[in-house]
């Protein structure tokens, strides 16, 4: 059954705090960096079609840590090319942090940043109202499709912006991860706003397969230490639990039976492994790479 929870996505302050803690407690960014340094360079080498500048679009870029790493790999593959880097990001704080990071990062003179403080759907409306026809060489949507109302329509729109030889990469949690298991069991009970929230790469692959769209996929094994979630009254544990359930103050706002069921599943071998006194949640991610 659905409960009248407050969605974490609607509480910007708590969302940002819990996301930061999630990054500290997980290998989320490390496994993505391994991908960016190991696999992405060959993908980036294939874009551009010999043009003298490259157009990049980041959707839901957050504070830009991964974006700048990708831009640096891009420069290695296309030295000397100018880059137009557009950012679509609705959070003021994230955009501010991204700009600070840019100001502290050397060797970005060849990159022109364009900041769009808006959601993916606002960007789509803006694009259509202005009748824009610009094409992109590389678009990335990293851990953001949870926050759109219709992931299928969003992927279709952004893919339509690709230049020939362009690539779109999507990163989300895998349906094989602990998240996939948690959502399979509790999707209907946990927070439901007007966004899709519980989407995994399994859902995206289903509609890509149905539409006959080819893609390559890469699994990124990743873990998250959720031991604190099981310490009664631990503030950070409660914050992580909010991130896991997407519910504000899940510990106090969930009915006891739901809370007990979620806590049991979180430490069940389907979701987590226990070793050396730690409970380690399976945060496996998956990258999907789509052509134009
Ligand atoms: C989980 S964070 C991921 C940030 C970054 N891509 C990363 O992996 O570090 C999700 C990001 O999507 C942004 N976001 C939320 N709703 C969005 C929407 N409707 N359209 C675009 N971005 C959105 C959030 O502000 C946040 O920066």
mmCIF file of N, CA and C and ligand atoms in Angstrom, residues 9 12 15-16 19 22-23 28-29 32 58-67 70 88-92 94-95 118-123 140-149 154 158 171 195 243 246, ligand 1:
data_model
loop_
_atom_site.group_PDB
_atom_site.id
_atom_site.type_symbol
_atom_site.label_atom_id
_atom_site.label_comp_id
_atom_site.label_asym_id
_atom_site.label_seq_id
_atom_site.Cartn_x
_atom_site.Cartn_y
_atom_site.Cartn_z
ATOM 1 N N UNK A 9 13.195 13.709 -2.418
ATOM 2 C CA UNK A 9 13.485 14.599 -3.548
ATOM 3 C C UNK A 9 12.821 15.969 -3.377
ATOM 4 N N UNK A 12 15.108 19.586 -0.519
ATOM 5 C CA UNK A 12 16.413 19.769 -1.167
ATOM 6 C C UNK A 12 17.580 19.683 -0.188
ATOM 7 N N UNK A 15 18.032 16.139 1.044
ATOM 8 C CA UNK A 15 18.488 15.333 -0.094
ATOM 9 C C UNK A 15 19.996 15.522 -0.301
ATOM 10 N N UNK A 16 20.435 16.796 -0.306
ATOM 11 C CA UNK A 16 21.858 17.054 -0.576
ATOM 12 C C UNK A 16 22.740 16.465 0.525
ATOM 13 N N UNK A 19 22.738 12.690 0.069
ATOM 14 C CA UNK A 19 23.492 12.292 -1.138
ATOM 15 C C UNK A 19 24.991 12.378 -0.864
ATOM 16 N N UNK A 22 25.960 9.501 1.237
ATOM 17 C CA UNK A 22 25.953 8.295 0.395
ATOM 18 C C UNK A 22 27.260 8.204 -0.413
ATOM 19 N N UNK A 23 27.712 9.354 -0.956
ATOM 20 C CA UNK A 23 28.968 9.327 -1.728
ATOM 21 C C UNK A 23 30.143 8.939 -0.818
ATOM 22 N N UNK A 28 30.508 4.546 -5.137
ATOM 23 C CA UNK A 28 29.757 5.059 -6.293
ATOM 24 C C UNK A 28 30.646 5.818 -7.287
ATOM 25 N N UNK A 29 31.301 6.883 -6.810
ATOM 26 C CA UNK A 29 32.073 7.690 -7.755
ATOM 27 C C UNK A 29 33.336 6.954 -8.181
ATOM 28 N N UNK A 32 32.621 4.686 -11.033
ATOM 29 C CA UNK A 32 32.373 5.468 -12.257
ATOM 30 C C UNK A 32 33.690 6.019 -12.805
ATOM 31 N N UNK A 58 25.483 17.632 -20.315
ATOM 32 C CA UNK A 58 25.331 16.849 -19.081
ATOM 33 C C UNK A 58 23.960 17.127 -18.493
ATOM 34 N N UNK A 59 23.206 16.074 -18.198
ATOM 35 C CA UNK A 59 21.862 16.259 -17.642
ATOM 36 C C UNK A 59 21.851 15.728 -16.204
ATOM 37 N N UNK A 60 21.521 16.594 -15.252
ATOM 38 C CA UNK A 60 21.595 16.209 -13.833
ATOM 39 C C UNK A 60 23.034 16.005 -13.407
ATOM 40 N N UNK A 61 23.872 17.003 -13.712
ATOM 41 C CA UNK A 61 25.325 16.866 -13.520
ATOM 42 C C UNK A 61 25.772 16.969 -12.074
ATOM 43 N N UNK A 62 24.897 17.443 -11.191
ATOM 44 C CA UNK A 62 25.310 17.605 -9.796
ATOM 45 C C UNK A 62 26.432 18.620 -9.704
ATOM 46 N N UNK A 63 27.430 18.313 -8.879
ATOM 47 C CA UNK A 63 28.525 19.267 -8.651
ATOM 48 C C UNK A 63 29.641 19.119 -9.679
ATOM 49 N N UNK A 64 29.417 18.321 -10.710
ATOM 50 C CA UNK A 64 30.324 18.306 -11.863
ATOM 51 C C UNK A 64 31.602 17.487 -11.718
ATOM 52 N N UNK A 65 31.768 16.758 -10.600
ATOM 53 C CA UNK A 65 33.029 16.013 -10.424
ATOM 54 C C UNK A 65 33.259 15.043 -11.580
ATOM 55 N N UNK A 66 32.191 14.325 -11.955
ATOM 56 C CA UNK A 66 32.354 13.323 -13.013
ATOM 57 C C UNK A 66 32.457 14.007 -14.380
ATOM 58 N N UNK A 67 31.710 15.102 -14.541
ATOM 59 C CA UNK A 67 31.731 15.831 -15.821
ATOM 60 C C UNK A 67 33.159 16.275 -16.157
ATOM 61 N N UNK A 70 35.311 13.510 -17.285
ATOM 62 C CA UNK A 70 35.007 13.098 -18.667
ATOM 63 C C UNK A 70 35.594 14.104 -19.649
ATOM 64 N N UNK A 88 22.666 20.838 -17.625
ATOM 65 C CA UNK A 88 21.266 20.978 -17.221
ATOM 66 C C UNK A 88 21.174 20.485 -15.784
ATOM 67 N N UNK A 89 20.908 21.383 -14.863
ATOM 68 C CA UNK A 89 20.930 21.004 -13.440
ATOM 69 C C UNK A 89 20.007 21.968 -12.685
ATOM 70 N N UNK A 90 18.961 21.434 -12.046
ATOM 71 C CA UNK A 90 17.994 22.334 -11.399
ATOM 72 C C UNK A 90 18.422 22.883 -10.045
ATOM 73 N N UNK A 91 19.419 22.267 -9.408
ATOM 74 C CA UNK A 91 19.743 22.683 -8.030
ATOM 75 C C UNK A 91 20.757 23.826 -8.024
ATOM 76 N N UNK A 92 20.370 24.938 -7.372
ATOM 77 C CA UNK A 92 21.267 26.088 -7.231
ATOM 78 C C UNK A 92 22.576 25.688 -6.581
ATOM 79 N N UNK A 94 24.039 22.738 -6.294
ATOM 80 C CA UNK A 94 24.866 21.875 -7.148
ATOM 81 C C UNK A 94 25.568 22.722 -8.212
ATOM 82 N N UNK A 95 24.810 23.632 -8.833
ATOM 83 C CA UNK A 95 25.408 24.471 -9.888
ATOM 84 C C UNK A 95 26.524 25.346 -9.326
ATOM 85 N N UNK A 118 17.790 24.260 -14.751
ATOM 86 C CA UNK A 118 16.452 23.744 -15.039
ATOM 87 C C UNK A 118 16.442 22.226 -15.011
ATOM 88 N N UNK A 119 15.223 21.681 -14.970
ATOM 89 C CA UNK A 119 15.092 20.220 -15.013
ATOM 90 C C UNK A 119 15.184 19.755 -16.466
ATOM 91 N N UNK A 120 15.280 18.433 -16.615
ATOM 92 C CA UNK A 120 15.351 17.869 -17.962
ATOM 93 C C UNK A 120 14.106 18.239 -18.767
ATOM 94 N N UNK A 121 12.935 18.212 -18.131
ATOM 95 C CA UNK A 121 11.732 18.502 -18.921
ATOM 96 C C UNK A 121 11.623 19.997 -19.226
ATOM 97 N N UNK A 122 12.098 20.851 -18.321
ATOM 98 C CA UNK A 122 12.123 22.294 -18.635
ATOM 99 C C UNK A 122 13.080 22.544 -19.805
ATOM 100 N N UNK A 123 14.186 21.819 -19.817
ATOM 101 C CA UNK A 123 15.144 21.977 -20.921
ATOM 102 C C UNK A 123 14.496 21.544 -22.245
ATOM 103 N N UNK A 140 25.428 12.869 -21.405
ATOM 104 C CA UNK A 140 25.437 11.913 -20.294
ATOM 105 C C UNK A 140 24.338 12.230 -19.298
ATOM 106 N N UNK A 141 23.748 11.158 -18.780
ATOM 107 C CA UNK A 141 22.692 11.276 -17.765
ATOM 108 C C UNK A 141 23.068 10.297 -16.661
ATOM 109 N N UNK A 142 23.795 10.802 -15.670
ATOM 110 C CA UNK A 142 24.353 9.914 -14.648
ATOM 111 C C UNK A 142 23.529 10.008 -13.371
ATOM 112 N N UNK A 143 22.892 8.927 -13.043
ATOM 113 C CA UNK A 143 22.090 8.818 -11.812
ATOM 114 C C UNK A 143 21.030 9.914 -11.722
ATOM 115 N N UNK A 144 20.374 10.230 -12.839
ATOM 116 C CA UNK A 144 19.350 11.280 -12.761
ATOM 117 C C UNK A 144 17.968 10.843 -13.252
ATOM 118 N N UNK A 145 17.878 9.712 -13.953
ATOM 119 C CA UNK A 145 16.566 9.364 -14.520
ATOM 120 C C UNK A 145 15.523 8.994 -13.452
ATOM 121 N N UNK A 146 15.974 8.871 -12.188
ATOM 122 C CA UNK A 146 15.019 8.622 -11.094
ATOM 123 C C UNK A 146 14.086 9.812 -10.905
ATOM 124 N N UNK A 147 14.542 10.977 -11.361
ATOM 125 C CA UNK A 147 13.852 12.226 -10.993
ATOM 126 C C UNK A 147 12.980 12.773 -12.120
ATOM 127 N N UNK A 148 12.783 12.003 -13.158
ATOM 128 C CA UNK A 148 11.917 12.492 -14.239
ATOM 129 C C UNK A 148 10.612 11.695 -14.226
ATOM 130 N N UNK A 149 9.550 12.315 -14.771
ATOM 131 C CA UNK A 149 8.245 11.665 -14.734
ATOM 132 C C UNK A 149 8.193 10.492 -15.709
ATOM 133 N N UNK A 154 12.072 10.829 -21.844
ATOM 134 C CA UNK A 154 13.282 11.632 -21.617
ATOM 135 C C UNK A 154 14.450 11.078 -22.429
ATOM 136 N N UNK A 158 16.399 13.127 -25.519
ATOM 137 C CA UNK A 158 17.831 13.465 -25.511
ATOM 138 C C UNK A 158 18.577 12.694 -26.603
ATOM 139 N N UNK A 171 23.714 6.185 -16.738
ATOM 140 C CA UNK A 171 24.143 5.335 -15.620
ATOM 141 C C UNK A 171 23.045 5.358 -14.566
ATOM 142 N N UNK A 195 7.516 11.548 -9.979
ATOM 143 C CA UNK A 195 8.656 11.065 -10.760
ATOM 144 C C UNK A 195 8.740 9.553 -10.674
ATOM 145 N N UNK A 243 18.069 8.089 2.249
ATOM 146 C CA UNK A 243 18.546 7.997 0.868
ATOM 147 C C UNK A 243 18.112 6.663 0.246
ATOM 148 N N UNK A 246 14.226 6.911 -0.058
ATOM 149 C CA UNK A 246 13.713 8.129 -0.712
ATOM 150 C C UNK A 246 12.578 8.762 0.103
HETATM 151 C C1 LIG B 1 22.049 11.542 -7.684
HETATM 152 S S1 LIG B 1 22.493 13.134 -8.208
HETATM 153 C C2 LIG B 1 23.707 12.740 -9.444
HETATM 154 C C3 LIG B 1 24.665 13.858 -9.696
HETATM 155 C C4 LIG B 1 25.835 13.508 -10.633
HETATM 156 N N1 LIG B 1 25.381 13.130 -11.951
HETATM 157 C C5 LIG B 1 26.651 12.406 -9.999
HETATM 158 O O1 LIG B 1 26.479 11.232 -10.379
HETATM 159 O O2 LIG B 1 27.446 12.713 -9.112
HETATM 160 C C6 LIG B 1 21.106 13.586 -9.210
HETATM 161 C C7 LIG B 1 21.193 14.974 -9.815
HETATM 162 O O3 LIG B 1 20.060 15.169 -10.663
HETATM 163 C C8 LIG B 1 19.552 16.467 -10.427
HETATM 164 N N2 LIG B 1 18.122 16.440 -10.790
HETATM 165 C C9 LIG B 1 17.072 16.216 -9.985
HETATM 166 N N3 LIG B 1 15.920 16.271 -10.690
HETATM 167 C C10 LIG B 1 16.270 16.531 -11.970
HETATM 168 C C11 LIG B 1 15.525 16.696 -13.175
HETATM 169 N N4 LIG B 1 14.188 16.594 -13.191
HETATM 170 N N5 LIG B 1 16.204 16.970 -14.303
HETATM 171 C C12 LIG B 1 17.560 17.072 -14.300
HETATM 172 N N6 LIG B 1 18.317 16.909 -13.184
HETATM 173 C C13 LIG B 1 17.669 16.631 -12.039
HETATM 174 C C14 LIG B 1 19.799 16.716 -8.961
HETATM 175 O O4 LIG B 1 19.775 18.100 -8.627
HETATM 176 C C15 LIG B 1 21.163 16.084 -8.778
HETATM 177 O O5 LIG B 1 22.197 16.988 -9.039
#
